[in-house]
CSV table of C-alpha atoms in Angstrom, one decimal:
chain,number,residue,atom,x,y,z
S,62,UNK,CA,-12.5,-18.2,-36.2
S,63,UNK,CA,-11.9,-14.1,-34.6
S,64,UNK,CA,-9.2,-13.6,-32.6
S,65,UNK,CA,-9.4,-11.5,-28.7
S,66,UNK,CA,-7.8,-8.7,-29.6
S,67,UNK,CA,-7.8,-7.7,-26.0
S,68,UNK,CA,-4.8,-10.8,-25.1
S,69,UNK,CA,-2.2,-8.7,-27.4
S,70,UNK,CA,-3.1,-5.4,-25.2
S,71,UNK,CA,0.4,-3.8,-25.2
S,72,UNK,CA,-0.5,0.1,-24.6
S,73,UNK,CA,-2.7,1.6,-21.8
S,74,UNK,CA,-4.1,4.6,-22.9
S,75,UNK,CA,-4.3,7.3,-20.4
S,76,UNK,CA,-7.8,7.5,-19.4
S,77,UNK,CA,-7.2,4.0,-18.4
S,78,UNK,CA,-3.8,4.6,-16.6
S,79,UNK,CA,-5.8,8.2,-14.6
S,80,UNK,CA,-8.7,5.5,-14.2
S,81,UNK,CA,-6.8,2.9,-12.7
S,82,UNK,CA,-4.1,5.2,-10.0
S,83,UNK,CA,-7.5,6.8,-9.1
S,84,UNK,CA,-8.5,3.0,-7.7
S,85,UNK,CA,-4.9,3.4,-6.0
S,86,UNK,CA,-5.8,6.8,-4.9
S,87,UNK,CA,-8.8,5.5,-2.8
S,88,UNK,CA,-6.5,2.4,-2.1
S,89,UNK,CA,-4.0,4.5,-0.1
S,90,UNK,CA,-6.1,6.7,1.4
S,91,UNK,CA,-9.0,4.5,3.1
S,92,UNK,CA,-6.3,2.6,5.0
S,93,UNK,CA,-4.7,6.2,5.9
S,94,UNK,CA,-7.3,8.0,7.2
S,95,UNK,CA,-8.5,4.8,8.7
S,96,UNK,CA,-4.7,4.7,10.9
S,97,UNK,CA,-5.1,8.6,11.5
S,98,UNK,CA,-8.6,8.5,13.1
S,99,UNK,CA,-8.2,5.7,14.7
S,100,UNK,CA,-5.4,7.0,17.2
S,101,UNK,CA,-8.4,9.7,18.0
S,102,UNK,CA,-10.6,6.9,19.8
S,103,UNK,CA,-9.0,6.7,23.0
S,104,UNK,CA,-8.7,10.9,23.3
S,105,UNK,CA,-12.1,11.1,21.2
S,106,UNK,CA,-14.6,8.6,22.3
S,107,UNK,CA,-12.6,7.3,25.5
S,108,UNK,CA,-11.7,4.1,24.8
S,109,UNK,CA,-8.9,2.7,27.1
S,110,UNK,CA,-5.3,2.5,25.1
S,111,UNK,CA,-5.0,-1.1,24.8
S,112,UNK,CA,-8.9,-2.0,23.7
S,113,UNK,CA,-8.2,0.2,21.0
S,114,UNK,CA,-5.3,-1.7,20.2
S,115,UNK,CA,-7.7,-4.5,20.1
S,116,UNK,CA,-9.9,-2.8,18.0
S,117,UNK,CA,-7.3,-2.2,15.7
S,118,UNK,CA,-5.6,-5.8,15.6
S,119,UNK,CA,-9.5,-8.1,15.3
S,120,UNK,CA,-10.1,-6.4,12.2
S,121,UNK,CA,-6.8,-7.3,10.3
S,122,UNK,CA,-7.1,-10.6,11.7
S,123,UNK,CA,-10.3,-10.8,9.1
S,124,UNK,CA,-8.3,-9.0,6.3
S,125,UNK,CA,-5.7,-11.7,5.9
S,126,UNK,CA,-8.5,-14.6,6.3
S,127,UNK,CA,-10.7,-12.5,3.5
S,128,UNK,CA,-7.4,-11.6,1.0
S,129,UNK,CA,-6.4,-14.8,-0.6
S,130,UNK,CA,-10.2,-16.2,-1.1
S,131,UNK,CA,-11.6,-12.6,-2.1
S,132,UNK,CA,-8.3,-13.2,-5.0
S,133,UNK,CA,-9.9,-16.5,-6.2
S,134,UNK,CA,-13.3,-15.7,-6.4
S,135,UNK,CA,-12.2,-12.7,-8.4
S,136,UNK,CA,-10.5,-15.0,-10.2
S,137,UNK,CA,-12.3,-17.5,-11.4
S,138,UNK,CA,-15.7,-15.6,-11.8
S,139,UNK,CA,-17.6,-15.1,-15.0
S,140,UNK,CA,-19.5,-12.5,-16.0
S,141,UNK,CA,-20.9,-10.1,-19.5
S,142,UNK,CA,-18.5,-7.1,-17.0
S,143,UNK,CA,-15.6,-8.9,-16.7
S,144,UNK,CA,-13.8,-10.8,-13.9
S,145,UNK,CA,-13.0,-8.0,-11.6
S,146,UNK,CA,-14.8,-4.5,-12.7
S,147,UNK,CA,-18.4,-5.8,-11.1
S,148,UNK,CA,-16.1,-6.1,-7.4
S,149,UNK,CA,-14.3,-3.1,-7.7
S,150,UNK,CA,-17.3,-1.6,-8.5
S,151,UNK,CA,-19.4,-3.0,-5.7
S,152,UNK,CA,-16.9,-3.0,-3.3
S,153,UNK,CA,-15.8,1.0,-3.9
S,154,UNK,CA,-19.6,2.2,-2.6
S,155,UNK,CA,-19.6,-0.5,0.3
S,156,UNK,CA,-16.3,0.7,1.3
S,157,UNK,CA,-17.1,4.0,1.5
S,158,UNK,CA,-20.5,4.2,3.2
S,159,UNK,CA,-18.7,1.5,5.4
S,160,UNK,CA,-16.2,3.9,6.5
S,161,UNK,CA,-18.5,6.5,7.1
S,162,UNK,CA,-20.9,4.8,9.1
S,163,UNK,CA,-18.3,3.2,11.4
S,164,UNK,CA,-16.8,6.1,12.7
S,165,UNK,CA,-20.5,8.0,13.2
S,166,UNK,CA,-19.9,7.1,17.1
S,167,UNK,CA,-21.2,10.4,19.9
S,168,UNK,CA,-18.6,10.2,23.3
S,169,UNK,CA,-22.1,9.9,25.0
S,170,UNK,CA,-22.9,6.6,24.3
S,171,UNK,CA,-20.3,5.2,26.6
S,172,UNK,CA,-16.8,3.2,25.9
S,173,UNK,CA,-18.2,-0.4,25.7
S,174,UNK,CA,-20.9,0.7,23.8
S,175,UNK,CA,-18.8,2.5,20.7
S,176,UNK,CA,-16.6,-0.4,21.3
S,177,UNK,CA,-18.6,-2.9,20.1
S,178,UNK,CA,-20.2,-0.8,17.6
S,179,UNK,CA,-17.6,0.2,15.7
S,180,UNK,CA,-15.7,-3.4,15.9
S,181,UNK,CA,-18.7,-4.2,13.8
S,182,UNK,CA,-18.6,-1.7,11.3
S,183,UNK,CA,-15.0,-1.8,10.8
S,184,UNK,CA,-15.1,-6.0,10.5
S,185,UNK,CA,-17.7,-5.2,7.6
S,186,UNK,CA,-15.8,-2.2,6.6
S,187,UNK,CA,-12.8,-4.5,6.0
S,188,UNK,CA,-14.8,-7.2,4.0
S,189,UNK,CA,-16.1,-4.6,1.7
S,190,UNK,CA,-12.4,-2.8,1.1
S,191,UNK,CA,-11.0,-6.6,0.0
S,192,UNK,CA,-13.6,-6.8,-1.9
S,193,UNK,CA,-12.8,-3.5,-3.5
S,194,UNK,CA,-8.8,-3.6,-3.3
S,195,UNK,CA,-8.3,-7.3,-3.9
S,196,UNK,CA,-9.6,-7.1,-7.6
S,197,UNK,CA,-8.3,-3.6,-8.4
S,198,UNK,CA,-4.7,-5.0,-7.8
S,199,UNK,CA,-5.9,-8.1,-10.3
S,200,UNK,CA,-6.5,-6.0,-13.0
S,201,UNK,CA,-3.6,-4.1,-12.8
S,202,UNK,CA,-1.4,-7.6,-13.5
S,203,UNK,CA,-3.9,-8.6,-16.9
S,204,UNK,CA,-4.3,-4.6,-18.4
S,205,UNK,CA,-1.2,-4.3,-20.6
S,206,UNK,CA,1.0,-7.8,-21.9
S,207,UNK,CA,4.1,-5.7,-22.3
S,208,UNK,CA,6.7,-5.8,-19.3
S,209,UNK,CA,7.9,-1.7,-19.9
S,210,UNK,CA,3.9,-0.5,-20.2
S,211,UNK,CA,3.1,-2.5,-17.0
S,212,UNK,CA,6.4,-0.4,-15.0
S,213,UNK,CA,4.7,2.8,-16.5
S,214,UNK,CA,1.3,1.5,-15.5
S,215,UNK,CA,2.4,0.5,-11.8
S,216,UNK,CA,4.6,4.5,-11.7
S,217,UNK,CA,1.2,5.7,-12.6
S,218,UNK,CA,-0.7,4.6,-10.1
S,219,UNK,CA,1.6,4.8,-7.2
S,220,UNK,CA,2.2,8.4,-8.1
S,221,UNK,CA,-1.5,9.0,-7.5
S,222,UNK,CA,-1.9,6.7,-4.6
S,223,UNK,CA,1.5,9.3,-2.8
S,224,UNK,CA,-1.4,11.8,-3.4
S,225,UNK,CA,-2.9,10.1,-0.1
S,226,UNK,CA,-0.1,10.8,1.9
S,227,UNK,CA,0.2,14.0,1.2
S,228,UNK,CA,-3.3,14.0,2.7
S,229,UNK,CA,-3.5,12.3,5.3
S,230,UNK,CA,-0.8,14.0,7.3
S,231,UNK,CA,-3.1,16.5,7.4
S,232,UNK,CA,-5.8,15.0,9.4
S,233,UNK,CA,-3.7,15.3,12.5
S,234,UNK,CA,-3.9,19.1,12.1
S,235,UNK,CA,-7.6,19.4,11.1
S,236,UNK,CA,-9.2,16.9,13.6
S,237,UNK,CA,-7.6,19.0,16.5
S,238,UNK,CA,-7.6,22.7,15.0
S,239,UNK,CA,-10.7,24.4,17.8
S,240,UNK,CA,-11.0,26.5,15.3
S,241,UNK,CA,-13.0,23.9,12.9
S,242,UNK,CA,-14.8,21.7,14.9
S,243,UNK,CA,-16.4,21.8,17.9
S,244,UNK,CA,-14.4,18.4,19.5
S,245,UNK,CA,-11.7,16.6,18.4
S,246,UNK,CA,-15.3,13.4,17.8
S,247,UNK,CA,-17.0,16.3,15.7
S,248,UNK,CA,-13.9,16.4,13.5
S,249,UNK,CA,-14.0,12.1,13.1
S,250,UNK,CA,-17.3,12.2,12.5
S,251,UNK,CA,-17.3,15.3,10.3
S,252,UNK,CA,-13.9,14.2,8.2
S,253,UNK,CA,-14.8,11.5,7.2
S,254,UNK,CA,-17.9,11.7,5.1
S,255,UNK,CA,-15.5,14.7,2.8
S,256,UNK,CA,-13.1,11.3,2.6
S,257,UNK,CA,-16.4,8.4,2.2
S,258,UNK,CA,-17.6,10.9,-0.7
S,259,UNK,CA,-14.3,11.1,-2.3
S,260,UNK,CA,-13.4,7.7,-2.6
S,261,UNK,CA,-16.6,6.3,-3.6
S,262,UNK,CA,-16.2,8.9,-6.2
S,263,UNK,CA,-12.6,8.1,-7.1
S,264,UNK,CA,-13.3,4.3,-6.5
S,265,UNK,CA,-15.7,3.8,-8.6
S,266,UNK,CA,-13.7,4.6,-11.8
S,267,UNK,CA,-11.3,1.8,-13.2
S,268,UNK,CA,-14.7,-0.1,-12.4
S,269,UNK,CA,-16.4,2.7,-15.5
S,270,UNK,CA,-13.3,3.2,-17.5
S,271,UNK,CA,-10.5,0.1,-17.1
S,272,UNK,CA,-10.6,-2.8,-19.4
S,273,UNK,CA,-9.6,-5.9,-18.8
S,274,UNK,CA,-7.9,-8.4,-20.5
S,275,UNK,CA,-10.3,-11.4,-22.0
S,276,UNK,CA,-8.6,-14.8,-20.6
S,277,UNK,CA,-11.8,-16.8,-20.4
S,278,UNK,CA,-11.7,-20.3,-20.4
S,279,UNK,CA,-14.7,-22.4,-19.9
S,280,UNK,CA,-13.6,-25.6,-20.1
S,281,UNK,CA,-10.9,-24.8,-17.6
S,282,UNK,CA,-13.1,-23.0,-15.6
S,283,UNK,CA,-16.3,-25.7,-15.6
S,284,UNK,CA,-15.2,-27.3,-12.3
S,285,UNK,CA,-14.6,-23.7,-10.3
S,286,UNK,CA,-17.8,-23.0,-9.5
S,287,UNK,CA,-18.4,-21.1,-6.5
S,288,UNK,CA,-21.4,-23.8,-5.1
S,289,UNK,CA,-18.6,-26.2,-3.3
S,290,UNK,CA,-17.3,-24.6,-1.1
S,291,UNK,CA,-15.5,-27.6,0.4
S,292,UNK,CA,-14.1,-28.2,-2.7
S,293,UNK,CA,-12.9,-24.6,-4.2
S,294,UNK,CA,-11.5,-23.9,-0.7
S,295,UNK,CA,-9.3,-27.3,-1.3
S,296,UNK,CA,-8.3,-25.6,-4.2
S,297,UNK,CA,-7.4,-22.5,-3.8
S,298,UNK,CA,-5.0,-23.9,0.0
S,299,UNK,CA,-3.2,-25.8,-3.7
S,300,UNK,CA,-2.9,-22.9,-5.2
S,301,UNK,CA,-1.6,-21.3,-2.5
S,302,UNK,CA,0.8,-23.9,-2.0
S,303,UNK,CA,1.7,-24.3,-5.7
S,304,UNK,CA,2.9,-20.8,-5.3
S,305,UNK,CA,5.2,-21.2,-2.8
S,306,UNK,CA,7.5,-22.9,-5.0
S,307,UNK,CA,7.1,-20.2,-7.6
S,308,UNK,CA,10.9,-18.5,-7.2
S,309,UNK,CA,10.8,-15.1,-9.1
S,310,UNK,CA,7.7,-14.7,-6.6
S,311,UNK,CA,9.0,-15.6,-3.5
S,312,UNK,CA,12.0,-13.8,-4.2
S,313,UNK,CA,9.6,-10.4,-4.7
S,314,UNK,CA,7.3,-11.5,-2.1
S,315,UNK,CA,10.8,-11.6,0.4
S,316,UNK,CA,12.2,-8.2,-0.9
S,317,UNK,CA,8.9,-6.4,-0.3
S,318,UNK,CA,8.5,-8.6,3.0
S,319,UNK,CA,11.6,-6.5,4.0
S,320,UNK,CA,11.9,-3.6,2.5
S,321,UNK,CA,8.4,-2.1,4.1
S,322,UNK,CA,8.6,-3.8,7.2
S,323,UNK,CA,12.0,-2.5,8.0
S,324,UNK,CA,10.4,1.0,7.3
S,325,UNK,CA,7.2,-0.3,9.1
S,326,UNK,CA,9.2,-0.8,11.9
S,327,UNK,CA,10.8,2.9,12.2
S,328,UNK,CA,8.1,5.2,11.1
S,329,UNK,CA,7.1,6.6,14.1
S,330,UNK,CA,10.4,7.0,15.4
S,331,UNK,CA,11.0,10.0,13.1
S,332,UNK,CA,8.0,11.3,14.6
S,333,UNK,CA,9.6,10.4,18.6
S,334,UNK,CA,13.2,11.7,17.5
S,335,UNK,CA,11.7,15.5,16.0
S,336,UNK,CA,9.8,16.2,19.1
S,337,UNK,CA,11.9,14.7,21.8
S,338,UNK,CA,15.1,15.1,20.0
S,339,UNK,CA,15.4,17.5,17.5
S,340,UNK,CA,12.9,19.8,19.9
S,341,UNK,CA,13.8,18.4,23.3
S,342,UNK,CA,10.8,16.9,23.9
S,343,UNK,CA,8.1,20.3,23.2
S,344,UNK,CA,5.3,19.2,21.0
S,345,UNK,CA,4.5,23.4,20.4
S,346,UNK,CA,8.0,23.8,18.9
S,347,UNK,CA,7.7,20.7,16.9
S,348,UNK,CA,4.1,21.4,15.5
S,349,UNK,CA,3.4,20.6,11.9
S,350,UNK,CA,7.6,19.7,11.5
S,351,UNK,CA,6.5,16.0,11.7
S,352,UNK,CA,4.0,16.1,9.5
S,353,UNK,CA,5.7,18.2,6.9
S,354,UNK,CA,8.3,15.9,7.3
S,355,UNK,CA,5.9,12.7,5.5
S,356,UNK,CA,4.7,15.1,2.8
S,357,UNK,CA,7.4,15.9,1.6
S,358,UNK,CA,8.1,12.7,1.4
S,359,UNK,CA,5.1,11.6,-0.8
S,360,UNK,CA,5.1,14.6,-2.2
S,361,UNK,CA,8.7,13.4,-3.7
S,362,UNK,CA,8.3,10.1,-4.4
S,363,UNK,CA,4.8,10.6,-6.9
S,364,UNK,CA,6.8,13.6,-8.7
S,365,UNK,CA,10.5,12.6,-8.5
S,366,UNK,CA,11.2,9.4,-7.3
S,367,UNK,CA,8.3,7.0,-9.2
S,368,UNK,CA,9.0,8.5,-12.8
S,369,UNK,CA,12.9,8.0,-12.3
S,370,UNK,CA,12.7,4.3,-11.0
S,371,UNK,CA,10.2,3.8,-14.0
S,372,UNK,CA,13.1,5.0,-16.1
S,373,UNK,CA,15.7,3.6,-14.5
S,374,UNK,CA,13.6,0.5,-15.2
S,375,UNK,CA,13.0,0.7,-18.7
S,376,UNK,CA,16.8,1.5,-19.4
S,377,UNK,CA,18.2,-1.0,-17.2
S,378,UNK,CA,15.7,-3.9,-16.2
S,379,UNK,CA,13.6,-3.9,-13.6
S,380,UNK,CA,15.7,-5.9,-11.1
S,381,UNK,CA,18.8,-3.3,-11.8
S,382,UNK,CA,16.8,-0.1,-10.7
S,383,UNK,CA,15.5,-2.3,-7.3
S,384,UNK,CA,18.9,-2.4,-6.1
S,385,UNK,CA,19.7,0.5,-7.4
S,386,UNK,CA,16.9,2.7,-5.3
S,387,UNK,CA,17.4,-0.1,-2.5
S,388,UNK,CA,21.3,1.4,-2.4
S,389,UNK,CA,19.7,4.7,-2.5
S,390,UNK,CA,17.9,3.9,0.3
S,391,UNK,CA,20.3,2.6,2.2
S,392,UNK,CA,22.2,6.1,1.6
S,393,UNK,CA,19.0,8.0,3.2
S,394,UNK,CA,18.2,6.6,6.1
S,395,UNK,CA,22.2,6.6,6.6
S,396,UNK,CA,21.8,10.0,6.5
S,397,UNK,CA,19.3,10.4,9.2
S,398,UNK,CA,22.2,10.3,11.7
S,399,UNK,CA,22.9,14.2,10.5
S,400,UNK,CA,19.4,15.3,8.8
S,401,UNK,CA,18.1,14.9,12.9
S,402,UNK,CA,19.7,18.0,15.0
S,403,UNK,CA,18.6,19.5,17.6
S,404,UNK,CA,17.0,23.1,17.2
S,405,UNK,CA,18.5,25.6,19.4
S,406,UNK,CA,19.6,28.9,18.6
S,407,UNK,CA,23.1,27.9,17.0
S,408,UNK,CA,20.2,26.1,14.2
S,409,UNK,CA,21.1,29.0,11.6
S,410,UNK,CA,19.4,28.2,8.5
S,411,UNK,CA,15.3,28.1,8.9
S,412,UNK,CA,12.8,27.1,6.4
S,413,UNK,CA,11.2,30.7,7.4
S,414,UNK,CA,8.0,32.2,6.1
S,415,UNK,CA,7.0,29.4,4.2
S,416,UNK,CA,3.1,29.3,4.9
S,417,UNK,CA,0.2,26.1,3.5
S,418,UNK,CA,-3.1,27.1,3.8
S,419,UNK,CA,-5.9,24.7,3.2
S,420,UNK,CA,-9.7,26.9,4.4
S,421,UNK,CA,-8.7,29.1,7.1
S,422,UNK,CA,-6.2,27.1,8.6
S,423,UNK,CA,-2.6,28.1,8.1
S,424,UNK,CA,0.6,25.6,8.4
S,425,UNK,CA,3.3,27.5,8.8
S,426,UNK,CA,6.8,25.4,8.5
S,427,UNK,CA,9.9,25.9,9.6
S,428,UNK,CA,12.6,24.0,10.2
S,429,UNK,CA,16.5,22.8,9.6
S,430,UNK,CA,17.0,23.1,5.7
S,431,UNK,CA,19.1,19.9,6.8
S,432,UNK,CA,16.6,18.1,8.0
S,433,UNK,CA,15.2,17.7,3.6
S,434,UNK,CA,18.7,16.2,2.8
S,435,UNK,CA,17.7,12.2,3.6
S,436,UNK,CA,14.1,12.8,2.4
S,437,UNK,CA,14.8,12.0,-1.2
S,438,UNK,CA,17.4,9.3,-0.8
S,439,UNK,CA,15.0,7.6,1.5
S,440,UNK,CA,11.1,7.9,-0.8
S,441,UNK,CA,13.5,5.7,-3.0
S,442,UNK,CA,12.3,2.7,-1.5
S,443,UNK,CA,8.8,2.4,-1.2
S,444,UNK,CA,8.6,4.8,-4.2
S,445,UNK,CA,10.5,2.2,-5.9
S,446,UNK,CA,9.8,-0.6,-4.5
S,447,UNK,CA,6.0,-1.1,-5.1
S,448,UNK,CA,6.2,-0.1,-8.7
S,449,UNK,CA,8.8,-2.5,-9.4
S,450,UNK,CA,7.4,-4.9,-7.5
S,451,UNK,CA,3.6,-4.6,-8.6
S,452,UNK,CA,5.8,-4.9,-12.3
S,453,UNK,CA,7.3,-8.0,-11.6
S,454,UNK,CA,4.0,-9.7,-10.4
S,455,UNK,CA,2.5,-9.1,-14.0
S,456,UNK,CA,5.5,-10.6,-15.7
S,457,UNK,CA,5.1,-13.5,-12.6
S,458,UNK,CA,1.4,-14.0,-14.0
S,459,UNK,CA,2.5,-14.7,-17.1
S,460,UNK,CA,5.1,-17.6,-16.4
S,461,UNK,CA,2.4,-19.1,-14.5
S,462,UNK,CA,0.4,-19.4,-16.9
S,463,UNK,CA,2.4,-20.4,-19.3
S,464,UNK,CA,3.1,-23.6,-16.9
S,465,UNK,CA,-0.6,-24.2,-15.3
S,466,UNK,CA,-2.4,-22.4,-18.1
S,467,UNK,CA,-5.7,-21.5,-17.5
S,468,UNK,CA,-7.3,-19.8,-15.6
S,469,UNK,CA,-4.9,-16.6,-15.0
S,470,UNK,CA,-4.8,-16.0,-11.6
S,471,UNK,CA,-3.5,-12.3,-11.1
S,472,UNK,CA,-6.0,-11.9,-8.0
S,473,UNK,CA,-5.0,-15.0,-5.8
S,474,UNK,CA,-1.3,-14.1,-7.0
S,475,UNK,CA,-2.1,-10.3,-5.3
S,476,UNK,CA,-3.7,-11.2,-2.7
S,477,UNK,CA,-1.1,-13.8,-1.7
S,478,UNK,CA,1.6,-10.8,-1.7
S,479,UNK,CA,-0.7,-8.5,-0.1
S,480,UNK,CA,-1.9,-11.0,2.9
S,481,UNK,CA,2.6,-11.3,3.3
S,482,UNK,CA,2.6,-7.6,3.4
S,483,UNK,CA,0.0,-7.1,5.9
S,484,UNK,CA,1.4,-9.9,8.9
S,485,UNK,CA,4.4,-8.6,7.9
S,486,UNK,CA,3.4,-5.2,9.1
S,487,UNK,CA,1.3,-6.5,12.2
S,488,UNK,CA,4.9,-8.4,12.9
S,489,UNK,CA,6.6,-4.9,12.4
S,490,UNK,CA,4.6,-2.9,13.9
S,491,UNK,CA,4.7,-5.1,16.9
S,492,UNK,CA,8.7,-5.3,16.6
S,493,UNK,CA,8.5,-1.2,16.9
S,494,UNK,CA,6.8,-0.6,20.2
S,495,UNK,CA,9.5,-3.7,21.6
S,496,UNK,CA,11.9,-1.9,20.8
S,497,UNK,CA,10.7,2.1,22.3
S,498,UNK,CA,10.9,0.0,25.2
S,499,UNK,CA,13.9,-1.6,25.3
S,500,UNK,CA,15.8,1.5,24.3
S,501,UNK,CA,13.6,3.4,27.6
S,502,UNK,CA,11.5,5.1,25.7
S,503,UNK,CA,9.2,6.8,27.7
S,504,UNK,CA,5.9,9.3,25.8
S,505,UNK,CA,4.9,10.3,29.0
S,506,UNK,CA,7.7,12.1,29.9
S,507,UNK,CA,8.1,15.8,28.2
S,508,UNK,CA,12.4,14.7,28.1
S,509,UNK,CA,14.0,11.6,27.1
S,510,UNK,CA,17.6,11.1,28.3
S,511,UNK,CA,20.2,11.1,26.6
S,512,UNK,CA,21.6,7.3,25.9
S,513,UNK,CA,17.9,7.1,25.5
S,514,UNK,CA,17.8,9.3,22.5
S,515,UNK,CA,21.3,8.0,20.5
S,516,UNK,CA,19.9,4.2,20.8
S,517,UNK,CA,16.6,5.2,19.2
S,518,UNK,CA,18.1,7.3,16.6
S,519,UNK,CA,20.8,4.4,15.4
S,520,UNK,CA,17.9,2.0,16.1
S,521,UNK,CA,16.1,4.4,13.5
S,522,UNK,CA,19.2,4.1,11.2
S,523,UNK,CA,20.3,-0.2,11.6
S,524,UNK,CA,16.7,-1.6,11.0
S,525,UNK,CA,16.0,-0.1,8.1
S,526,UNK,CA,19.8,-0.2,6.2
S,527,UNK,CA,19.7,-4.2,7.4
S,528,UNK,CA,16.8,-4.9,5.8
S,529,UNK,CA,16.8,-3.7,3.0
S,530,UNK,CA,20.2,-5.0,2.3
S,531,UNK,CA,19.0,-8.3,2.6
S,532,UNK,CA,16.3,-7.6,0.5
S,533,UNK,CA,18.9,-6.5,-1.9
S,534,UNK,CA,20.8,-9.9,-1.6
S,535,UNK,CA,16.9,-11.8,-2.1
S,536,UNK,CA,17.1,-9.8,-5.8
S,537,UNK,CA,20.4,-10.9,-6.5
S,538,UNK,CA,19.7,-13.6,-8.3
S,539,UNK,CA,16.3,-12.6,-9.6
S,540,UNK,CA,16.1,-14.4,-12.9
S,541,UNK,CA,12.8,-13.7,-14.6
S,542,UNK,CA,14.4,-10.6,-16.6
S,543,UNK,CA,12.9,-9.1,-19.5
S,544,UNK,CA,14.3,-11.0,-21.8
S,545,UNK,CA,12.7,-13.9,-20.0
S,546,UNK,CA,9.5,-12.0,-20.5
S,547,UNK,CA,9.3,-11.6,-24.0
S,548,UNK,CA,9.9,-15.2,-24.7
S,549,UNK,CA,7.3,-15.8,-22.3
S,550,UNK,CA,5.7,-13.5,-23.9
S,551,UNK,CA,5.5,-14.8,-27.8
S,552,UNK,CA,5.4,-18.6,-26.4
S,553,UNK,CA,1.7,-17.5,-24.5
S,554,UNK,CA,0.4,-15.7,-27.9
S,555,UNK,CA,1.0,-18.9,-29.9
S,556,UNK,CA,-0.4,-20.9,-27.1
S,557,UNK,CA,-3.6,-18.3,-27.5
S,558,UNK,CA,-3.8,-18.2,-30.8
S,559,UNK,CA,-3.2,-21.8,-31.8
S,560,UNK,CA,-6.3,-22.1,-29.8
S,561,UNK,CA,-8.5,-19.7,-31.2
S,562,UNK,CA,-8.2,-21.5,-34.1
S,563,UNK,CA,-9.0,-24.9,-33.1
S,564,UNK,CA,-12.2,-25.5,-34.4
S,565,UNK,CA,-14.7,-27.1,-31.5
S,566,UNK,CA,-16.6,-30.1,-31.1
S,567,UNK,CA,-20.2,-30.0,-31.8
S,568,UNK,CA,-21.9,-32.7,-30.6
């Protein structure tokens, strides 16, 4: 019997890497744009802040429920196009169209109409985006069996994905630009079309160009049809409970929860510190500095940090690379104390005469050079995190197949991993608001007290440093190293070879 060569894929062609990366561009751009655009629900469409918060929270509830279900469906799909590609293709199209539709609101319709309109289409968008993103994550875990190639693949995907975070901060500037749009609402409606078109184009690329491993197993899938919903939900629940017993996977989830959500908890603090501490409450003086701070972080992550992390992983191992990159991020967070300086006549060195031009929009950059000091170190945190964790999760999928057999469960592993990230993100955002309240910060005031800003600066450093240090502790005894992964790979190849050469009974 002919053995399927896809089971021993080691090197992923550059075209497939680029296509997979384009999927991650969309996977970052859609939620990034959604986050910025949602701010204008209040200022552009007249929705009360508390109600706007509900419009962000309710779809996230459906998102958390749908991720594991979609991962399970994707793992157990059989089609001539593969397990993942049909969902990626259709999900990219639906998510892009629905993203545009949900923002086609007009102020004259009234806040109540806009509330129900946005709620309906945002829930539909969340479901469509899950159909796209969950199989995409699962596909990445199975595109190669080589542990080092997995790191290279995830490094490229995350580098391309960082392009989104270079673009997203510019939406604040573009939407509010009166030379481009008649109103903020007009800016949101128009830009959503451009975002949707770009996401549709790049989103279908993985479905067209990427190849999946053939891990089909008719016998194991015979009892996993989608007709018996109750039975399959029970199987999904048992699968998720079984994953909690997978020690390496739980360590990956725990470390990600700590690093990412420690970052998320203080993500808005930098903006407030720049405006209210560095520029003493003057939005005009702060100008584009907060956006440029974010853009530079994403740029350095893509072009410098991720390649370094990938090299460290392939040279010293993924666990060691994670520990090194996380410790470097702790150094970066600490350097914020000296990087965020009050801008006045005593601040001598500035970035002058640097202009970014996007169409008719000119953005001048004038900022203290010392503000750049923490950025590359901080970038090691998230730049190393998702590059390494996604690569290590692929290794965990091999271990799971060795222990539990087929079908492989990349989709479910990916869904559970990101489900924990999203739940943690919701908690982090809530705790971030609590910290702002505890330090006495009031965004309605043009100035803040010295005590408030001092406490906020301390929290901005201590919280991510503490969570990052805990993540290092969690990963310290992570034992699924490169040698063990190589042994697992050999055992799997032997089992697959034996199975493919076993004569089938003919009735």
